[in-house]
Tab-separated table of N, CA and C in Angstrom:
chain	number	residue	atom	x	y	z
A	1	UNK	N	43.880	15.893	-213.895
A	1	UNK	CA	43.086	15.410	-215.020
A	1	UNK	C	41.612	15.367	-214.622
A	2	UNK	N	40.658	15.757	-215.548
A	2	UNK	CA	39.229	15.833	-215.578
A	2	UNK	C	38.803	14.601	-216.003
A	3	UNK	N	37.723	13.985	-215.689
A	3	UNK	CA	37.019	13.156	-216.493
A	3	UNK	C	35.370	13.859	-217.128
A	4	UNK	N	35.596	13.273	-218.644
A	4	UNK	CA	33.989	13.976	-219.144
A	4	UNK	C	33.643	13.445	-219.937
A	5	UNK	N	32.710	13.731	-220.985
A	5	UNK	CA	32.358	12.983	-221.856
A	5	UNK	C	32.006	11.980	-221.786
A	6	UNK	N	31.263	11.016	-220.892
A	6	UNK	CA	30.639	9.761	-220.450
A	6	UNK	C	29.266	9.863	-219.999
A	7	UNK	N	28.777	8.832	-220.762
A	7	UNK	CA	27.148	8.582	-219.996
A	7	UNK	C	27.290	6.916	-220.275
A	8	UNK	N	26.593	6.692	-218.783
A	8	UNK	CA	26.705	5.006	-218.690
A	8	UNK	C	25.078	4.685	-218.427
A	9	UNK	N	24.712	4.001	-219.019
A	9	UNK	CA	23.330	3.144	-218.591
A	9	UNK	C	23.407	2.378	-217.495
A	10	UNK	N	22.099	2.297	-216.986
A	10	UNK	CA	22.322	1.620	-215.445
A	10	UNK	C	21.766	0.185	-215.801
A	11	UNK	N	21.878	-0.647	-214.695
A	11	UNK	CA	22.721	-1.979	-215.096
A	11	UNK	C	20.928	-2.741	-215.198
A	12	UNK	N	19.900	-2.145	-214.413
A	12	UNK	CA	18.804	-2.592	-214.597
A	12	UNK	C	17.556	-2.292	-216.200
A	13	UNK	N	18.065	-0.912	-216.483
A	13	UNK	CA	17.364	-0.510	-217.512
A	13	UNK	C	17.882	0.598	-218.348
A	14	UNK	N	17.706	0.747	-220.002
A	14	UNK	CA	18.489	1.578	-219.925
A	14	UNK	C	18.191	2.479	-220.176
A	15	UNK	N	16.490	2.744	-219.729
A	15	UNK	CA	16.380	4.321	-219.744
A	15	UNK	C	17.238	5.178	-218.751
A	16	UNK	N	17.371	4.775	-217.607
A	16	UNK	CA	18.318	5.474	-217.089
A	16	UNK	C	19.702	5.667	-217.399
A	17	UNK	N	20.299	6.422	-217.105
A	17	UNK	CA	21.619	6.686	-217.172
A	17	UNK	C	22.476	7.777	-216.387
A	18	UNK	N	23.497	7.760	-216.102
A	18	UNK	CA	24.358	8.719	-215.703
A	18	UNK	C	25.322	9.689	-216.181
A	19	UNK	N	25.719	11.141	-216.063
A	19	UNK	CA	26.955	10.911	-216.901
A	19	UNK	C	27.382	12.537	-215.962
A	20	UNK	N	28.368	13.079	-216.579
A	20	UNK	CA	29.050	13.960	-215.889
A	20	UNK	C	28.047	15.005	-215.231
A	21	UNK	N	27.309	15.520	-215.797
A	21	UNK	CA	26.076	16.352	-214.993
A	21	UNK	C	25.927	15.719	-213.795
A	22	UNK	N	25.171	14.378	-213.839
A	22	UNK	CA	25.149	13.801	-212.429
A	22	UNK	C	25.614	13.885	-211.691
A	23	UNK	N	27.225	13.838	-211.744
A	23	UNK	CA	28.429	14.043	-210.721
A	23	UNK	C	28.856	15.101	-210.172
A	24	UNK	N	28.441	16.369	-210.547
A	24	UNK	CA	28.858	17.795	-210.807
A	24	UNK	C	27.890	18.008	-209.381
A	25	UNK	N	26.723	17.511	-209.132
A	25	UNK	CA	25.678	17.914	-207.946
A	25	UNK	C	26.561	17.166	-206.559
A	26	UNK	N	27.712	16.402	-206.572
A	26	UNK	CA	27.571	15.798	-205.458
A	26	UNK	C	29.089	15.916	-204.898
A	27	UNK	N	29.525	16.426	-204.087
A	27	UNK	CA	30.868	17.084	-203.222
A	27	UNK	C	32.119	16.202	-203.651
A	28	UNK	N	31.552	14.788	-203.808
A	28	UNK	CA	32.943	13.525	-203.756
A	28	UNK	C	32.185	12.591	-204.694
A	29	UNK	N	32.415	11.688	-205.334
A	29	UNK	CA	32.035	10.971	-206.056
A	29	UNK	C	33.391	9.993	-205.705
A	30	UNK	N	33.217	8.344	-205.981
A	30	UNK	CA	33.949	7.255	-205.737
A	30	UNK	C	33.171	6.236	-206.857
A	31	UNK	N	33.893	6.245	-207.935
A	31	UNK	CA	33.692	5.318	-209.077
A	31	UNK	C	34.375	4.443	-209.000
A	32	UNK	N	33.801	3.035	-209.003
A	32	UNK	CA	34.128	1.862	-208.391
A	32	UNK	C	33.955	0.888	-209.338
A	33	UNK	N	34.628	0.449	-210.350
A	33	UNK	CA	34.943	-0.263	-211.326
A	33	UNK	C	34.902	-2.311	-210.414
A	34	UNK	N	33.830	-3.050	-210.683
A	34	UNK	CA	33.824	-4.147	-210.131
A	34	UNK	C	33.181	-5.405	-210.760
A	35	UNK	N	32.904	-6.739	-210.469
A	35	UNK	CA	32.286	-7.761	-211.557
A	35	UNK	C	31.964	-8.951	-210.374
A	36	UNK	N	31.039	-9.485	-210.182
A	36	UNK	CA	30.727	-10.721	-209.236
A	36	UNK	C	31.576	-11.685	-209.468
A	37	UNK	N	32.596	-12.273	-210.667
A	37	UNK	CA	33.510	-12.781	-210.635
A	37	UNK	C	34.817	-12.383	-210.316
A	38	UNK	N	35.006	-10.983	-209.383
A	38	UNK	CA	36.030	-10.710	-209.372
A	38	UNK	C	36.518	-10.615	-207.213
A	39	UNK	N	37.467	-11.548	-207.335
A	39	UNK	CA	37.548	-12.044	-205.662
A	39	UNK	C	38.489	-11.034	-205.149
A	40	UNK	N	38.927	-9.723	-205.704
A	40	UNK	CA	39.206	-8.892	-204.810
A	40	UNK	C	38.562	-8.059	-204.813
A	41	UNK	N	37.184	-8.074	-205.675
A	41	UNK	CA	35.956	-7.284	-205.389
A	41	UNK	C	35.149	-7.268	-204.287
A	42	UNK	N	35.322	-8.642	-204.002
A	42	UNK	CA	34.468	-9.101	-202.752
A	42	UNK	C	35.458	-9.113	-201.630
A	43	UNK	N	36.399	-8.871	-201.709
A	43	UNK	CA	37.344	-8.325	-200.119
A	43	UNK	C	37.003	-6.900	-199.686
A	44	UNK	N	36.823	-6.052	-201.261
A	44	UNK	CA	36.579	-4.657	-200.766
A	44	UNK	C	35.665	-4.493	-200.299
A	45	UNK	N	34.683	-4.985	-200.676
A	45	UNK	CA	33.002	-4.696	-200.584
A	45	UNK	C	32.686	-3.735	-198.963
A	46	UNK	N	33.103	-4.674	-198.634
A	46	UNK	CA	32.732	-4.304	-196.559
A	46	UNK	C	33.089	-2.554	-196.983
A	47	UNK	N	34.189	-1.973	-197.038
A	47	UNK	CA	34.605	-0.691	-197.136
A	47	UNK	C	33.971	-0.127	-197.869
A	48	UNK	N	33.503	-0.246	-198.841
A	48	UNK	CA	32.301	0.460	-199.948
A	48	UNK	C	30.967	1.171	-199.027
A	49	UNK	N	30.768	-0.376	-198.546
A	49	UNK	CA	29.152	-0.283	-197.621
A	49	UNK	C	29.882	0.777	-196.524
A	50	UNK	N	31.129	0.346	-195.404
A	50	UNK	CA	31.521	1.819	-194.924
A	50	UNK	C	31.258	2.989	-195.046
A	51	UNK	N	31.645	3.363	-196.385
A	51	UNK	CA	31.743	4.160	-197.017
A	51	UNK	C	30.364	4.956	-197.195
A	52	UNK	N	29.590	3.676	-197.731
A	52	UNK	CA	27.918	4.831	-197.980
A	52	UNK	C	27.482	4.965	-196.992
A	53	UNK	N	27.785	4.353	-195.583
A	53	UNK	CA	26.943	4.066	-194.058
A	53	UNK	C	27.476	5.383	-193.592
A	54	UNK	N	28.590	6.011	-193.254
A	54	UNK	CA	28.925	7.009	-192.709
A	54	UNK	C	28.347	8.226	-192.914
A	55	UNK	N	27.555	8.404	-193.614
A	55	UNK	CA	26.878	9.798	-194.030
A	55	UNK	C	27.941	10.621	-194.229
A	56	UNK	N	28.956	10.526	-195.249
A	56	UNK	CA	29.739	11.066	-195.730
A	56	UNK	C	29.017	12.188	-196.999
A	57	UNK	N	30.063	13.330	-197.487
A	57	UNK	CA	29.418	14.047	-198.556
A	57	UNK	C	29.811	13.169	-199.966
A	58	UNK	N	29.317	12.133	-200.127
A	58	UNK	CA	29.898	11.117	-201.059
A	58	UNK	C	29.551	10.025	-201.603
A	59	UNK	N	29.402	10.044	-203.334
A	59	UNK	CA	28.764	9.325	-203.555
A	59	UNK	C	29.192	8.233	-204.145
A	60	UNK	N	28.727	7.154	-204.354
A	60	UNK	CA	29.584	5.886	-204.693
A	60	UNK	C	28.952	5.402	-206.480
A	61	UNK	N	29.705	5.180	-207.314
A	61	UNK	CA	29.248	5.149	-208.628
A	61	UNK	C	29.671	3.480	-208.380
A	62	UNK	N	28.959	2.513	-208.807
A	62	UNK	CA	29.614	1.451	-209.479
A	62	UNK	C	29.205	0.992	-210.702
A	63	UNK	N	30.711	0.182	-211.132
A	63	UNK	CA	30.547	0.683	-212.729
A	63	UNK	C	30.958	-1.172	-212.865
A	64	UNK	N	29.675	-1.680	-213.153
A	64	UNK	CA	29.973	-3.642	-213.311
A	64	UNK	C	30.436	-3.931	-214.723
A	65	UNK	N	31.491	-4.493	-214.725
A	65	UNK	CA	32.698	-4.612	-215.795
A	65	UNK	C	32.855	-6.168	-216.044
A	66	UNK	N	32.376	-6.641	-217.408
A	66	UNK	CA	31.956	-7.311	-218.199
A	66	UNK	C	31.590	-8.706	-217.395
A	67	UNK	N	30.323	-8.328	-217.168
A	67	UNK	CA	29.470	-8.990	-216.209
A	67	UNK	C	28.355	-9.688	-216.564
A	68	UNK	N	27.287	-10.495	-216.074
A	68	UNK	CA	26.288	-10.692	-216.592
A	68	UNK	C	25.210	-10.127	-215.700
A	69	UNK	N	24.348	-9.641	-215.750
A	69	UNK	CA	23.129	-8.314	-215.099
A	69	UNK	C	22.771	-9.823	-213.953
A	70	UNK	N	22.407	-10.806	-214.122
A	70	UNK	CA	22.185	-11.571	-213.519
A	70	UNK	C	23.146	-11.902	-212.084
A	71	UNK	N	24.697	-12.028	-212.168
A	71	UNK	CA	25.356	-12.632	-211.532
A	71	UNK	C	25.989	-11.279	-210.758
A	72	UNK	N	25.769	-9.873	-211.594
A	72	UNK	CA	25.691	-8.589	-210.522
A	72	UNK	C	24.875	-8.286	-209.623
A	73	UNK	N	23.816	-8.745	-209.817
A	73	UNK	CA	22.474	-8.433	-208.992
A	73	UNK	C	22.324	-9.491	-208.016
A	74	UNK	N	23.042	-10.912	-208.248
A	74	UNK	CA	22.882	-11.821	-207.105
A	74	UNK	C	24.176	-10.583	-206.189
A	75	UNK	N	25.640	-10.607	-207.049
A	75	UNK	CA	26.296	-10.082	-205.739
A	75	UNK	C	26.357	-8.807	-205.304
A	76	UNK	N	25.400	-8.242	-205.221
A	76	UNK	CA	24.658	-7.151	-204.828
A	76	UNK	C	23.802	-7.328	-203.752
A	77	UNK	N	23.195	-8.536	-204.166
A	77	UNK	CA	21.870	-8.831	-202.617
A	77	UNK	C	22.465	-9.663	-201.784
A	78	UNK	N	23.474	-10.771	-202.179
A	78	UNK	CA	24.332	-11.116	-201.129
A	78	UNK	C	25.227	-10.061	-200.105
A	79	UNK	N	25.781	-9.383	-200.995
A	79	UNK	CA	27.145	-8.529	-199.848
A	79	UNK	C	26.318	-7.452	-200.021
A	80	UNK	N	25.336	-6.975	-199.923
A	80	UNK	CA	24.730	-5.643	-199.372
A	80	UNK	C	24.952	-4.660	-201.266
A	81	UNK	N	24.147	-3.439	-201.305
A	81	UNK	CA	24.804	-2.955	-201.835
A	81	UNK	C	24.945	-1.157	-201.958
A	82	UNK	N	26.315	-0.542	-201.615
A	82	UNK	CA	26.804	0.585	-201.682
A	82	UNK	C	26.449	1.367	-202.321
A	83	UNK	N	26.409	1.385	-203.752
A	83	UNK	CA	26.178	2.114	-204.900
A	83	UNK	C	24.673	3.192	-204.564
A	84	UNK	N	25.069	4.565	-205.348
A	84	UNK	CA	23.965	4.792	-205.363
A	84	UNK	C	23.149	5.353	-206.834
A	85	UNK	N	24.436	4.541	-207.576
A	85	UNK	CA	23.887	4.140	-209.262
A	85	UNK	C	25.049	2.987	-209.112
A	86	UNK	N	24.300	1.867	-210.386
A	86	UNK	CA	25.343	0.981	-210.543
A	86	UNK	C	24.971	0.816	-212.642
A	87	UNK	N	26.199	0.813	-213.010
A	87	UNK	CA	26.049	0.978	-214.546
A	87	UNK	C	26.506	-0.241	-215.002
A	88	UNK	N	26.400	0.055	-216.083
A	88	UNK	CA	26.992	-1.340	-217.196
A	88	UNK	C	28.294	-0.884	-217.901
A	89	UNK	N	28.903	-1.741	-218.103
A	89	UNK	CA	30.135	-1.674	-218.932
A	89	UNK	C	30.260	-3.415	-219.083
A	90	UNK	N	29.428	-3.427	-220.299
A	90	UNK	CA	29.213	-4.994	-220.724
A	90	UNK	C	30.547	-5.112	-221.913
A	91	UNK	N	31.375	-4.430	-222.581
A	91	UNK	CA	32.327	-4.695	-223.396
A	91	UNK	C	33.517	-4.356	-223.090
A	92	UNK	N	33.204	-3.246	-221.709
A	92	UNK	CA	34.654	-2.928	-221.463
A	92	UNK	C	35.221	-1.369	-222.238
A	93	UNK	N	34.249	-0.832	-222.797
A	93	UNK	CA	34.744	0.783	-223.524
A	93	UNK	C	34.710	2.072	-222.937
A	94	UNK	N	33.878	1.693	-221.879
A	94	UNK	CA	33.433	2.495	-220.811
A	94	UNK	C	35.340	2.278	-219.511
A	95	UNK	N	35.668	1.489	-219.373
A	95	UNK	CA	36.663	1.144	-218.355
A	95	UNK	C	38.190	1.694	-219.105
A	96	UNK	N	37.781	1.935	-220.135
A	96	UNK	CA	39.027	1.933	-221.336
A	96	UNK	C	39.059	4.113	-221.169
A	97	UNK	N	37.677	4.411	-221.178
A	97	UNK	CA	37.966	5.782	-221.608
A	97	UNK	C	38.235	6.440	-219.785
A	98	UNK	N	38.057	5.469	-218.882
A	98	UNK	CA	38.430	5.703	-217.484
A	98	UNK	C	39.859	5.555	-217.024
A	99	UNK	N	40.685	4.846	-218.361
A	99	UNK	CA	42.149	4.525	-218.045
A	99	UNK	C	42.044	3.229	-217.088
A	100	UNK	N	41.319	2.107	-217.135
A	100	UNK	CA	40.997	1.372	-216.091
A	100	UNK	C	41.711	0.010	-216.814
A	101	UNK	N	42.797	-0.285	-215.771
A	101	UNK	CA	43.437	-1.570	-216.885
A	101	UNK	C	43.199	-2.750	-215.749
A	102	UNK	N	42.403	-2.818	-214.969
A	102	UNK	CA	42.111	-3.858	-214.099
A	102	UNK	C	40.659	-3.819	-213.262
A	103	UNK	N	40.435	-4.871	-212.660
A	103	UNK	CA	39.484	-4.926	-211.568
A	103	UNK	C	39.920	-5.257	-210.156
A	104	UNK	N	39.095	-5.012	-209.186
A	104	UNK	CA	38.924	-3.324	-208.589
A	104	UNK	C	39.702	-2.321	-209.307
A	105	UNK	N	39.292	-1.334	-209.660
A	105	UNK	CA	40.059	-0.156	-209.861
A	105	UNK	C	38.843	0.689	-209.287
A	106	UNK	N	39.246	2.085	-208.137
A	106	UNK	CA	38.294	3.461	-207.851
A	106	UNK	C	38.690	4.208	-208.804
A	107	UNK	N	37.797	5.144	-208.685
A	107	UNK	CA	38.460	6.837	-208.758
A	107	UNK	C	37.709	7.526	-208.331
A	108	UNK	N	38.309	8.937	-207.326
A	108	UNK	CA	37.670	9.515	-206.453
A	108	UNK	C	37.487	11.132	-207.316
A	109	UNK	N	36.819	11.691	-207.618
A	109	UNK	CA	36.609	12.609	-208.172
A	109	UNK	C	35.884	13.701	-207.188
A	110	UNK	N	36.180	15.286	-207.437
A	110	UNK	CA	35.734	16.331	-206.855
A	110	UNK	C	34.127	16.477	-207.845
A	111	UNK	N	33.438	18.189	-207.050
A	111	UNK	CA	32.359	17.753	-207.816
A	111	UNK	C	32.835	18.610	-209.191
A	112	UNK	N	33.990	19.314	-209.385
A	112	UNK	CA	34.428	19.866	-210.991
A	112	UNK	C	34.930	18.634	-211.281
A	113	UNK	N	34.612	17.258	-211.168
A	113	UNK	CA	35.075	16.051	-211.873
A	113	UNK	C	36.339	15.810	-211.924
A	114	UNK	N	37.731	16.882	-210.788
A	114	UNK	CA	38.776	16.568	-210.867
A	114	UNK	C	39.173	15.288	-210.129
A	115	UNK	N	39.948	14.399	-210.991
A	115	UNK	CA	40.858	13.593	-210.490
A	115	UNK	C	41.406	13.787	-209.181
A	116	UNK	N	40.696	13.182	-207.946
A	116	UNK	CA	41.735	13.489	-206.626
A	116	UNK	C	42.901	11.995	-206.310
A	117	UNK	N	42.342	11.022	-206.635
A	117	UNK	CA	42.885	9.397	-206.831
A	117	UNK	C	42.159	8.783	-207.090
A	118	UNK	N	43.207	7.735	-207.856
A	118	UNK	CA	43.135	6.643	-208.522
A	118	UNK	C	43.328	5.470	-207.589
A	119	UNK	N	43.032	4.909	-206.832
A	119	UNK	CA	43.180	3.764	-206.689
A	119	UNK	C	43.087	2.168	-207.219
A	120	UNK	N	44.013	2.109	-207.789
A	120	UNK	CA	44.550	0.105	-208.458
A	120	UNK	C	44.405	-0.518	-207.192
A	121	UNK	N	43.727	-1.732	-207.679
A	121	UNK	CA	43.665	-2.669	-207.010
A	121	UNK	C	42.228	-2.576	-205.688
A	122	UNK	N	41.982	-3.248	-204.706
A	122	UNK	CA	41.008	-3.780	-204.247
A	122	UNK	C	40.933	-2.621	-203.145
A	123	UNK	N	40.093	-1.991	-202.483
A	123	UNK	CA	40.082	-0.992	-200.879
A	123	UNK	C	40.538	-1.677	-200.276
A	124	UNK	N	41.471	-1.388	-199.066
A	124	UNK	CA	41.262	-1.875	-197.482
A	124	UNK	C	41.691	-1.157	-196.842
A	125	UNK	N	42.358	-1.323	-195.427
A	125	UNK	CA	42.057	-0.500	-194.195
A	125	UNK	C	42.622	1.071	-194.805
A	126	UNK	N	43.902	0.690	-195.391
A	126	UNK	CA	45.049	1.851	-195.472
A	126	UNK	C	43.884	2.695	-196.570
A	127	UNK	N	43.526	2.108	-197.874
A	127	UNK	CA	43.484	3.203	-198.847
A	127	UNK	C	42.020	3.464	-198.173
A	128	UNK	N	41.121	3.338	-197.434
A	128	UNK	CA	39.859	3.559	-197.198
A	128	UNK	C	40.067	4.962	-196.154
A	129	UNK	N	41.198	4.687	-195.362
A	129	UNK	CA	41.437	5.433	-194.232
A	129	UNK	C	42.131	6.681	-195.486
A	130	UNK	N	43.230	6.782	-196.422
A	130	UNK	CA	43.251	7.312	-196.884
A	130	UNK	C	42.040	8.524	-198.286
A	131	UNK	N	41.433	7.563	-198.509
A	131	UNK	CA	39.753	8.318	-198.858
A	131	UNK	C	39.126	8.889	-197.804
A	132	UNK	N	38.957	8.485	-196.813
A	132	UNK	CA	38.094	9.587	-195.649
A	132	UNK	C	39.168	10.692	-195.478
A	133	UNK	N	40.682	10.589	-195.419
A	133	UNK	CA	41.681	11.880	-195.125
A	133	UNK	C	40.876	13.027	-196.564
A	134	UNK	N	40.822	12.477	-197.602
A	134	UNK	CA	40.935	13.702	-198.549
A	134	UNK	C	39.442	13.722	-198.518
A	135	UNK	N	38.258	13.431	-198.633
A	135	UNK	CA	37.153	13.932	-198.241
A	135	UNK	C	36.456	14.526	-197.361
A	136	UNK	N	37.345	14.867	-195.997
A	136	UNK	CA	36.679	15.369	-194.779
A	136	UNK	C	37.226	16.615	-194.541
């Protein structure tokens, strides 16, 4: 399965935005569905920052899911932050056309935007170690 048809505004302004073009330039993409109220968001976190520290071919989307811009941006400067866009999904329609029925939810996409995994639920050692197997 492909993902397309999406453009998300970024969480600071909304002239910017992202959407499948963006993704198409970059080898791996890791869309990272997350919310400062969400406490298995903040277990993953450490592996995210992993993730962008390694100079991997790979880029990290996060997508803050019905949040307040305020209480994303504190947990952003507290636990560091990964992303190298972070969007809005203030109602939740954006998480809906991603098939996203929870928080944490990834998805790791090629740069033809194919579906490589889905990961439910929060990163840790196993599925992180399993994301570096299919990206390297």
């Amino acid at each position: 399965r492909k993902i397309s048809n999406f453009q998300l505004n970024d969480i600071n302004s909304g002239d910017q935005h992202i959407s499948e073009k963006n993704l198409k330039k970059n080898k791996y993409n890791l869309i990272n569905f997350f919310a400062s109220w969400c406490a298995p968001c903040r277990a993953e976190h450490k592996y995210l920052l992993n993730l962008s520290n390694e100079n991997l071919e790979i880029k990290i989307i996060g997508i803050n899911f019905k949040d307040k811009k305020i209480n994303a941006t504190n947990f952003l400067e507290e636990l560091g932050n990964p992303y190298d866009f972070v969007g809005k999904d203030i109602d939740g329609k954006v998480s809906i056309l991603f098939g996203i029925y929870g928080i944490p939810e990834s998805i790791l996409v090629n740069n033809d935007l194919t579906i490589i995994k889905k990961i439910i639920g929060p990163i840790d050692q196993i599925k992180y170690n399993d994301i570096l197997k299919l990206i390297k």
